[in-house]
Coordinates of N, CA and C in Angstrom, one line a residue:
M1 N 0.8 -1.2 0.0 CA 0.0 0.0 0.0 C 0.9 1.2 0.0
K2 N 0.5 2.2 -0.9 CA 1.3 3.4 -0.9 C 0.5 4.5 -0.2
I3 N 1.1 5.2 0.7 CA 0.5 6.3 1.5 C 1.2 7.6 1.1
T4 N 0.4 8.6 0.8 CA 1.0 9.9 0.5 C 0.4 10.9 1.5
A5 N 1.3 11.7 2.1 CA 0.8 12.7 3.0 C 0.7 14.0 2.3
R6 N -0.5 14.6 2.3 CA -0.8 15.8 1.5 C -1.2 17.0 2.4
Y7 N -0.5 18.1 2.1 CA -0.7 19.3 2.9 C -1.9 20.1 2.4
L8 N -2.8 20.5 3.4 CA -4.0 21.1 3.0 C -3.9 22.6 3.0
G9 N -2.8 23.2 3.4 CA -2.6 24.6 3.4 C -2.5 25.1 1.9
T10 N -2.6 26.4 1.7 CA -2.6 27.0 0.4 C -1.2 27.4 0.0
T11 N -0.3 27.6 1.0 CA 1.1 28.0 0.7 C 2.0 27.1 1.5
R12 N 3.2 26.9 1.0 CA 4.2 26.1 1.7 C 4.8 26.9 2.8
P13 N 5.0 26.3 4.0 CA 5.7 27.0 5.1 C 7.1 27.4 4.7
N14 N 7.6 28.6 5.1 CA 8.9 29.0 4.9 C 9.9 28.3 5.8
R15 N 11.0 27.9 5.3 CA 12.0 27.3 6.2 C 12.9 28.4 6.8
V16 N 13.2 28.2 8.0 CA 14.0 29.2 8.8 C 15.5 28.6 8.8
V17 N 16.4 29.5 8.5 CA 17.8 29.1 8.6 C 18.3 28.9 10.0
L18 N 18.9 27.8 10.3 CA 19.3 27.5 11.7 C 20.6 28.2 12.0
N19 N 20.7 28.8 13.2 CA 21.9 29.5 13.7 C 22.8 28.5 14.4
M20 N 23.8 28.0 13.7 CA 24.8 27.1 14.3 C 26.1 27.7 14.6
A21 N 26.1 29.1 14.8 CA 27.3 29.8 15.0 C 28.0 29.4 16.3
A22 N 27.3 28.9 17.3 CA 27.8 28.5 18.6 C 28.9 27.4 18.5
D23 N 28.9 26.7 17.4 CA 29.8 25.6 17.3 C 30.4 25.6 15.8
P24 N 31.6 26.1 15.7 CA 32.2 26.2 14.3 C 32.3 24.9 13.6
K25 N 32.4 23.8 14.3 CA 32.5 22.5 13.7 C 31.2 22.1 13.0
C26 N 30.1 22.7 13.4 CA 28.8 22.5 12.7 C 28.8 23.1 11.3
A27 N 29.3 24.3 11.2 CA 29.4 24.9 9.9 C 30.4 24.2 9.0
E28 N 31.4 23.7 9.6 CA 32.4 22.9 8.9 C 31.8 21.6 8.4
G29 N 31.0 21.0 9.2 CA 30.3 19.7 8.8 C 29.4 19.9 7.7
N30 N 28.9 21.1 7.4 CA 28.0 21.4 6.3 C 28.6 22.1 5.2
N31 N 30.0 22.1 5.2 CA 30.8 22.8 4.2 C 30.4 24.2 4.0
G32 N 30.0 24.9 5.1 CA 29.7 26.3 5.1 C 28.3 26.6 4.6
K33 N 27.6 25.6 4.2 CA 26.2 25.9 3.6 C 25.2 26.1 4.7
K34 N 24.2 27.0 4.4 CA 23.2 27.2 5.4 C 22.2 26.0 5.5
V35 N 21.7 25.8 6.7 CA 20.8 24.6 6.9 C 19.5 25.2 7.5
G36 N 18.4 24.7 6.9 CA 17.1 25.1 7.3 C 16.5 24.2 8.3
N37 N 15.4 24.6 9.0 CA 14.7 23.8 9.9 C 14.0 22.7 9.1
V38 N 13.8 21.5 9.8 CA 13.2 20.4 9.1 C 11.9 19.9 9.8
N39 N 11.3 20.7 10.6 CA 10.1 20.2 11.4 C 8.9 20.1 10.5
L40 N 8.7 20.9 9.5 CA 7.6 20.8 8.6 C 8.1 21.0 7.2
L41 N 8.3 19.9 6.5 CA 8.9 20.0 5.1 C 7.8 19.7 4.1
V42 N 7.3 20.7 3.4 CA 6.3 20.5 2.3 C 6.9 20.7 1.0
N43 N 6.7 19.7 0.1 CA 7.3 19.7 -1.2 C 6.5 20.6 -2.1
K44 N 7.0 20.9 -3.3 CA 6.3 21.8 -4.3 C 5.0 21.2 -4.7
D45 N 4.8 19.9 -4.7 CA 3.5 19.3 -5.0 C 2.6 19.2 -3.8
M46 N 3.0 19.8 -2.7 CA 2.2 19.9 -1.4 C 2.2 18.5 -0.7
T47 N 3.1 17.7 -1.0 CA 3.2 16.4 -0.2 C 4.2 16.8 1.0
V48 N 4.1 16.0 2.0 CA 4.8 16.3 3.3 C 5.7 15.1 3.7
R49 N 6.9 15.5 4.0 CA 7.9 14.5 4.4 C 7.8 14.3 5.9
N50 N 8.4 13.2 6.4 CA 8.5 13.0 7.8 C 7.2 12.8 8.6
V51 N 6.2 12.2 7.9 CA 5.0 11.8 8.6 C 5.1 10.3 8.9
I52 N 4.8 10.0 10.2 CA 4.8 8.6 10.6 C 3.5 8.0 10.2
C53 N 3.5 6.9 9.4 CA 2.2 6.3 9.0 C 2.2 4.9 9.6
F54 N 1.0 4.4 10.0 CA 1.0 3.1 10.7 C -0.4 2.6 10.7
V55 N -0.6 1.2 10.9 CA -1.9 0.6 11.1 C -2.3 0.8 12.5
K56 N -3.4 1.4 12.7 CA -3.9 1.6 14.1 C -4.6 0.4 14.7
D57 N -4.4 0.2 16.0 CA -5.1 -0.8 16.7 C -4.9 -2.2 16.1
F58 N -3.7 -2.5 15.6 CA -3.5 -3.8 15.0 C -3.5 -4.9 16.0
A59 N -4.4 -5.8 15.8 CA -4.5 -6.9 16.8 C -4.3 -8.3 16.1
T60 N -3.4 -9.1 16.7 CA -3.1 -10.4 16.2 C -2.5 -11.3 17.3
D61 N -2.7 -12.6 17.1 CA -2.1 -13.5 18.1 C -0.6 -13.8 17.7
K62 N -0.2 -13.3 16.6 CA 1.2 -13.6 16.1 C 2.2 -12.7 16.8
D63 N 3.3 -13.3 17.2 CA 4.4 -12.6 17.8 C 5.4 -12.2 16.6
F64 N 5.5 -11.0 16.4 CA 6.4 -10.5 15.3 C 7.9 -10.5 15.8
T65 N 8.8 -10.9 15.0 CA 10.2 -10.9 15.3 C 10.8 -9.6 14.7
P66 N 11.4 -8.8 15.6 CA 12.0 -7.5 15.0 C 13.1 -7.8 14.0
P67 N 13.3 -6.9 13.0 CA 14.3 -7.1 12.0 C 15.7 -7.3 12.6
A68 N 16.4 -8.1 11.9 CA 17.8 -8.3 12.4 C 18.7 -7.1 12.0
D69 N 18.3 -6.5 10.9 CA 19.1 -5.3 10.5 C 18.9 -4.2 11.5
K70 N 19.9 -3.5 11.9 CA 19.8 -2.4 12.8 C 19.4 -1.1 12.0
A71 N 18.6 -0.3 12.7 CA 18.3 1.0 12.2 C 19.5 1.9 12.5
L72 N 19.6 3.1 11.8 CA 20.7 4.0 12.1 C 20.2 5.4 12.3
L73 N 20.7 6.0 13.4 CA 20.5 7.4 13.7 C 21.9 8.1 13.6
N74 N 22.1 8.8 12.6 CA 23.4 9.4 12.4 C 23.4 10.9 12.8
Q75 N 24.5 11.4 13.4 CA 24.6 12.8 13.7 C 25.7 13.3 12.7
R76 N 25.2 14.1 11.8 CA 26.0 14.6 10.7 C 25.7 16.0 10.3
G77 N 26.7 16.9 10.3 CA 26.4 18.3 10.1 C 25.6 18.9 11.2
C78 N 25.7 18.3 12.4 CA 25.0 18.8 13.6 C 23.5 18.7 13.3
M79 N 23.0 17.7 12.6 CA 21.6 17.4 12.4 C 21.5 15.9 12.6
Y80 N 20.3 15.4 13.0 CA 20.0 14.0 13.1 C 19.6 13.5 11.7
D81 N 20.1 12.4 11.2 CA 19.7 11.8 10.0 C 19.5 10.3 10.1
P82 N 18.2 9.9 9.9 CA 17.1 10.6 9.5 C 16.4 11.4 10.6
H83 N 15.7 12.4 10.2 CA 15.0 13.2 11.2 C 13.8 12.4 11.8
V84 N 13.2 11.6 11.0 CA 12.1 10.8 11.5 C 12.2 9.4 10.9
Q85 N 12.0 8.4 11.7 CA 12.0 7.0 11.2 C 11.2 6.1 12.1
T86 N 10.9 4.9 11.7 CA 10.1 4.0 12.5 C 10.9 2.7 12.7
V87 N 10.7 2.0 13.8 CA 11.3 0.7 14.1 C 10.3 -0.1 14.9
M88 N 10.7 -1.4 15.1 CA 9.9 -2.3 15.9 C 10.5 -2.4 17.3
I89 N 9.7 -2.7 18.2 CA 10.1 -3.0 19.6 C 11.3 -4.0 19.5
D90 N 12.3 -3.8 20.3 CA 13.5 -4.7 20.3 C 14.4 -4.6 19.1
Q91 N 14.1 -3.7 18.2 CA 15.0 -3.6 17.0 C 16.1 -2.6 17.4
A92 N 17.4 -3.0 17.2 CA 18.5 -2.2 17.6 C 18.6 -1.0 16.7
I93 N 19.0 0.1 17.3 CA 19.2 1.4 16.6 C 20.7 1.8 16.9
T94 N 21.5 1.9 15.9 CA 22.9 2.4 16.1 C 22.9 3.9 16.0
V95 N 23.3 4.5 17.1 CA 23.5 6.0 17.1 C 25.0 6.3 16.8
R96 N 25.2 7.0 15.8 CA 26.6 7.3 15.3 C 26.9 8.8 15.3
N97 N 28.1 9.1 15.7 CA 28.6 10.5 15.6 C 29.5 10.6 14.4
S98 N 29.1 11.3 13.4 CA 29.9 11.5 12.2 C 30.5 12.9 12.1
D99 N 30.4 13.6 13.2 CA 30.9 15.0 13.3 C 32.2 15.0 14.2
S100 N 33.0 16.0 14.0 CA 34.2 16.2 14.8 C 33.9 17.2 15.9
T101 N 32.8 16.9 16.6 CA 32.4 17.7 17.8 C 31.6 16.8 18.7
L102 N 31.4 17.3 19.9 CA 30.7 16.6 21.0 C 29.2 16.6 20.7
H103 N 28.5 15.5 20.7 CA 27.1 15.4 20.7 C 26.6 14.7 21.9
N104 N 25.3 14.9 22.3 CA 24.7 14.3 23.4 C 23.3 13.7 22.9
I105 N 23.1 12.5 23.3 CA 21.8 11.9 22.8 C 20.9 11.7 24.1
H106 N 19.8 12.5 24.0 CA 18.9 12.5 25.1 C 17.5 12.1 24.6
T107 N 17.0 11.0 25.0 CA 15.7 10.5 24.5 C 14.6 10.9 25.5
F108 N 13.4 11.2 25.0 CA 12.3 11.6 25.9 C 11.2 10.6 25.6
A109 N 11.0 9.7 26.5 CA 10.0 8.6 26.4 C 9.1 8.6 27.6
E110 N 7.8 8.2 27.4 CA 6.9 8.2 28.5 C 6.6 6.8 29.0
K111 N 6.9 5.8 28.2 CA 6.6 4.4 28.6 C 7.8 3.5 28.9
Q112 N 9.0 4.1 28.8 CA 10.2 3.4 29.1 C 11.3 4.3 29.6
R113 N 12.4 3.7 30.0 CA 13.5 4.5 30.5 C 14.1 5.4 29.4
S114 N 14.4 6.6 29.7 CA 15.0 7.5 28.8 C 16.5 7.3 28.8
E115 N 17.2 7.6 27.6 CA 18.6 7.5 27.5 C 19.2 8.9 27.5
N116 N 20.4 9.0 28.1 CA 21.1 10.3 28.1 C 22.6 10.0 28.1
F117 N 23.3 10.2 27.0 CA 24.7 9.9 27.0 C 25.4 10.7 25.9
A118 N 26.7 10.9 26.1 CA 27.5 11.7 25.2 C 28.2 10.9 24.2
Q119 N 28.5 11.5 23.1 CA 29.4 10.9 22.1 C 30.4 12.0 21.6
P120 N 31.5 12.0 22.3 CA 32.4 13.2 22.1 C 33.3 13.1 20.9
M121 N 33.5 11.9 20.3 CA 34.4 11.7 19.3 C 33.8 11.3 17.9
K122 N 34.3 11.8 16.8 CA 33.9 11.3 15.5 C 34.1 9.8 15.4
G123 N 33.0 9.1 15.0 CA 33.1 7.7 14.8 C 32.5 6.9 16.0
D124 N 32.2 7.6 17.1 CA 31.6 7.0 18.3 C 30.2 6.4 17.8
E125 N 30.0 5.1 18.3 CA 28.7 4.4 18.1 C 28.2 3.8 19.3
R126 N 26.9 3.7 19.4 CA 26.3 3.0 20.6 C 24.9 2.6 20.1
D127 N 24.5 1.3 20.5 CA 23.2 0.8 20.1 C 22.2 1.1 21.3
I128 N 21.0 1.4 20.9 CA 19.9 1.6 21.8 C 18.7 0.8 21.3
V129 N 17.9 0.3 22.3 CA 16.7 -0.5 22.0 C 15.5 0.0 22.8
F130 N 14.4 0.1 22.2 CA 13.2 0.5 22.9 C 12.3 -0.7 23.0
K131 N 11.7 -0.8 24.2 CA 11.0 -2.0 24.6 C 9.4 -1.9 24.6
R132 N 9.0 -0.6 24.4 CA 7.5 -0.4 24.4 C 7.2 0.5 23.2
A133 N 5.9 0.3 22.7 CA 5.5 1.1 21.6 C 5.1 2.5 22.0
E134 N 5.7 3.5 21.3 CA 5.4 4.9 21.5 C 6.3 5.7 20.5
I135 N 6.0 7.0 20.4 CA 6.9 7.9 19.6 C 7.8 8.6 20.5
V136 N 9.1 8.4 20.3 CA 10.2 8.9 21.2 C 10.9 10.1 20.5
K137 N 11.0 11.1 21.3 CA 11.7 12.3 20.8 C 13.2 12.2 21.3
I138 N 14.0 12.7 20.4 CA 15.5 12.7 20.7 C 16.0 14.1 20.5
K139 N 16.8 14.6 21.5 CA 17.4 15.9 21.4 C 18.9 15.8 21.7
C140 N 19.6 16.8 21.3 CA 21.0 17.0 21.6 C 21.1 18.1 22.6
D141 N 21.5 17.9 23.8 CA 21.5 19.0 24.8 C 22.7 20.0 24.5
V142 N 23.6 19.6 23.6 CA 24.7 20.5 23.3 C 24.3 21.5 22.2
H143 N 23.5 21.0 21.2 CA 23.0 21.7 20.1 C 21.5 21.7 20.1
P144 N 20.9 22.8 20.6 CA 19.4 22.8 20.9 C 18.6 22.7 19.7
W145 N 19.1 22.9 18.5 CA 18.3 22.8 17.3 C 18.1 21.4 16.8
M146 N 18.9 20.5 17.3 CA 18.9 19.1 16.9 C 17.8 18.3 17.5
S147 N 17.0 17.7 16.7 CA 15.9 16.8 17.2 C 15.6 15.7 16.2
A148 N 15.1 14.6 16.7 CA 14.7 13.5 15.8 C 13.5 12.8 16.5
F149 N 12.8 12.0 15.8 CA 11.6 11.3 16.3 C 11.7 9.9 15.7
I150 N 11.4 8.9 16.6 CA 11.4 7.5 16.3 C 10.1 6.9 16.7
G151 N 9.3 6.4 15.7 CA 8.1 5.7 16.0 C 8.4 4.3 16.3
V152 N 8.0 3.8 17.5 CA 8.3 2.4 17.9 C 7.0 1.7 17.9
F153 N 7.0 0.5 17.2 CA 5.7 -0.2 17.1 C 5.9 -1.7 17.4
D154 N 4.8 -2.3 17.8 CA 4.8 -3.8 18.2 C 4.4 -4.7 17.0
H155 N 4.4 -4.1 15.8 CA 4.1 -4.8 14.6 C 4.9 -4.2 13.4
P156 N 5.0 -4.9 12.3 CA 5.8 -4.3 11.2 C 5.2 -3.4 10.2
Y157 N 3.9 -3.0 10.5 CA 3.2 -2.2 9.5 C 3.2 -0.7 9.8
H158 N 4.3 -0.2 9.5 CA 4.6 1.3 9.7 C 5.7 1.7 8.8
A159 N 5.8 3.1 8.6 CA 6.8 3.7 7.8 C 6.7 5.2 8.0
A160 N 7.8 5.9 7.6 CA 7.7 7.4 7.6 C 7.8 7.9 6.1
T161 N 7.1 8.9 5.8 CA 7.1 9.4 4.4 C 8.5 10.0 4.2
G162 N 9.0 9.7 2.9 CA 10.3 10.1 2.6 C 10.4 11.5 1.8
D163 N 11.4 11.6 1.0 CA 11.6 12.9 0.3 C 10.5 13.3 -0.6
D164 N 9.8 12.2 -1.1 CA 8.7 12.5 -2.1 C 7.3 12.6 -1.3
G165 N 7.3 12.5 0.0 CA 6.1 12.7 0.8 C 5.3 11.4 0.8
S166 N 5.8 10.3 0.5 CA 5.1 9.0 0.5 C 5.9 7.9 1.1
C167 N 5.2 6.8 1.4 CA 5.9 5.6 1.9 C 5.1 4.4 1.5
I168 N 5.7 3.2 1.7 CA 5.0 2.0 1.3 C 5.0 1.1 2.6
I169 N 3.8 0.5 2.8 CA 3.6 -0.5 3.9 C 3.0 -1.7 3.2
E170 N 3.7 -2.8 3.4 CA 3.3 -4.1 2.8 C 2.3 -4.7 3.8
L171 N 1.0 -4.9 3.3 CA -0.1 -5.4 4.2 C -0.7 -6.6 3.5
P172 N -1.1 -7.6 4.3 CA -1.9 -8.7 3.8 C -3.4 -8.2 3.6
A173 N -4.1 -9.0 2.8 CA -5.5 -8.6 2.5 C -6.3 -8.4 3.8
G174 N -7.2 -7.4 3.8 CA -8.0 -7.1 4.9 C -8.4 -5.7 5.0
D175 N -9.2 -5.4 6.1 CA -9.6 -4.0 6.3 C -8.7 -3.4 7.4
Y176 N -8.3 -2.2 7.2 CA -7.4 -1.5 8.1 C -7.7 0.0 8.3
E177 N -7.3 0.5 9.4 CA -7.4 1.9 9.7 C -6.0 2.4 9.7
I178 N -5.7 3.4 8.9 CA -4.3 3.9 8.8 C -4.2 5.2 9.5
G179 N -3.3 5.3 10.4 CA -3.1 6.5 11.2 C -1.9 7.2 10.7
G180 N -1.8 8.5 11.1 CA -0.6 9.3 10.8 C -0.2 10.2 12.0
W181 N 1.0 10.6 12.1 CA 1.5 11.5 13.1 C 2.6 12.4 12.6
H182 N 2.5 13.7 13.0 CA 3.5 14.6 12.6 C 3.9 15.4 13.8
E183 N 5.2 15.7 13.9 CA 5.8 16.3 15.1 C 5.1 17.7 15.5
D184 N 4.7 18.5 14.5 CA 4.1 19.8 14.8 C 2.6 19.7 15.0
L185 N 2.0 18.6 14.4 CA 0.5 18.6 14.3 C -0.1 17.4 15.1
G186 N 0.7 16.5 15.6 CA 0.2 15.4 16.4 C -0.5 14.4 15.5
D187 N -1.5 13.7 16.0 CA -2.2 12.7 15.3 C -3.0 13.3 14.1
L188 N -3.0 12.6 13.0 CA -3.7 13.0 11.8 C -5.0 12.2 11.7
D189 N -6.0 12.7 11.0 CA -7.3 11.9 10.9 C -7.0 10.6 10.2
P190 N -7.4 9.5 10.7 CA -7.2 8.2 10.1 C -8.0 8.0 8.9
V191 N -7.5 7.0 8.0 CA -8.2 6.7 6.8 C -8.4 5.2 6.8
T192 N -9.7 4.7 6.5 CA -10.0 3.3 6.4 C -9.8 2.8 5.0
V193 N -9.1 1.6 4.9 CA -8.8 1.1 3.6 C -9.0 -0.4 3.6
T194 N -9.4 -0.9 2.4 CA -9.6 -2.4 2.2 C -8.5 -2.8 1.2
I195 N -7.6 -3.7 1.7 CA -6.6 -4.3 0.9 C -7.0 -5.6 0.3
K196 N -7.0 -5.7 -1.0 CA -7.3 -6.9 -1.7 C -6.1 -7.6 -2.2
A197 N -6.1 -8.9 -2.2 CA -4.9 -9.7 -2.6 C -4.6 -9.4 -4.0
G198 N -3.3 -9.2 -4.3 CA -2.8 -9.0 -5.6 C -3.0 -7.6 -6.2
E199 N -3.6 -6.7 -5.4 CA -3.8 -5.3 -5.8 C -3.0 -4.4 -5.0
V200 N -2.6 -3.2 -5.7 CA -1.9 -2.2 -5.0 C -2.9 -1.1 -4.6
S201 N -3.0 -0.7 -3.4 CA -3.9 0.3 -2.9 C -3.1 1.6 -2.7
E202 N -3.7 2.7 -2.9 CA -3.1 4.0 -2.6 C -4.1 4.9 -1.8
I203 N -3.6 5.5 -0.8 CA -4.4 6.4 0.0 C -3.6 7.7 0.3
D204 N -4.4 8.7 0.6 CA -3.8 10.0 1.1 C -4.1 10.2 2.5
L205 N -3.1 10.7 3.3 CA -3.3 11.2 4.6 C -3.3 12.7 4.6
E206 N -4.3 13.4 5.1 CA -4.4 14.8 5.0 C -3.6 15.5 6.2
V207 N -2.8 16.4 5.9 CA -2.0 17.2 6.9 C -2.6 18.6 6.9
P208 N -3.2 19.0 8.1 CA -3.8 20.3 8.1 C -2.7 21.4 7.9
G209 N -3.2 22.5 7.3 CA -2.4 23.7 7.0 C -2.6 24.8 7.9

């Protein structure tokens, strides 16, 4: 199933240039280029990046095994990359510092223990794992403009919209309610969809403007 997040506003939000002057290594990491905020990215076709999409209230007797492949949260150019992603419970996430400056990883979770640790050296890596389903915010206490969001789920039917404002979720045939979440807007209105075997379904999630 293809999900596209569509912005309902009439004009695209302006991006604000981030002030990274407090740490010269940040400008160095971006080759001197200006970097804009990433909290609400609307494309020219009014699609929206970084929307977490998922099956709501998914109920099954099946125990899903988390992917063996680790997710990656990279700190590069004093920004988190990716800004938004989704994982399963117990799926390892490698946090990496690709900058020549100190970073701090501070997670804000409601249903589990928060993490708070430093990565002072370029190349530092550490794995973290979340044990309960929720959306976790991550901040760098050293660079206050740095933030990321990780959607943690107890099933594999989730994804975040990419650069083209869409994502793909592979679903078996059945009836589903698809939810969405955005860091500035919270929960989006869900959409009900029927998936038929052998067919590709496409839906839009509306993002208020």
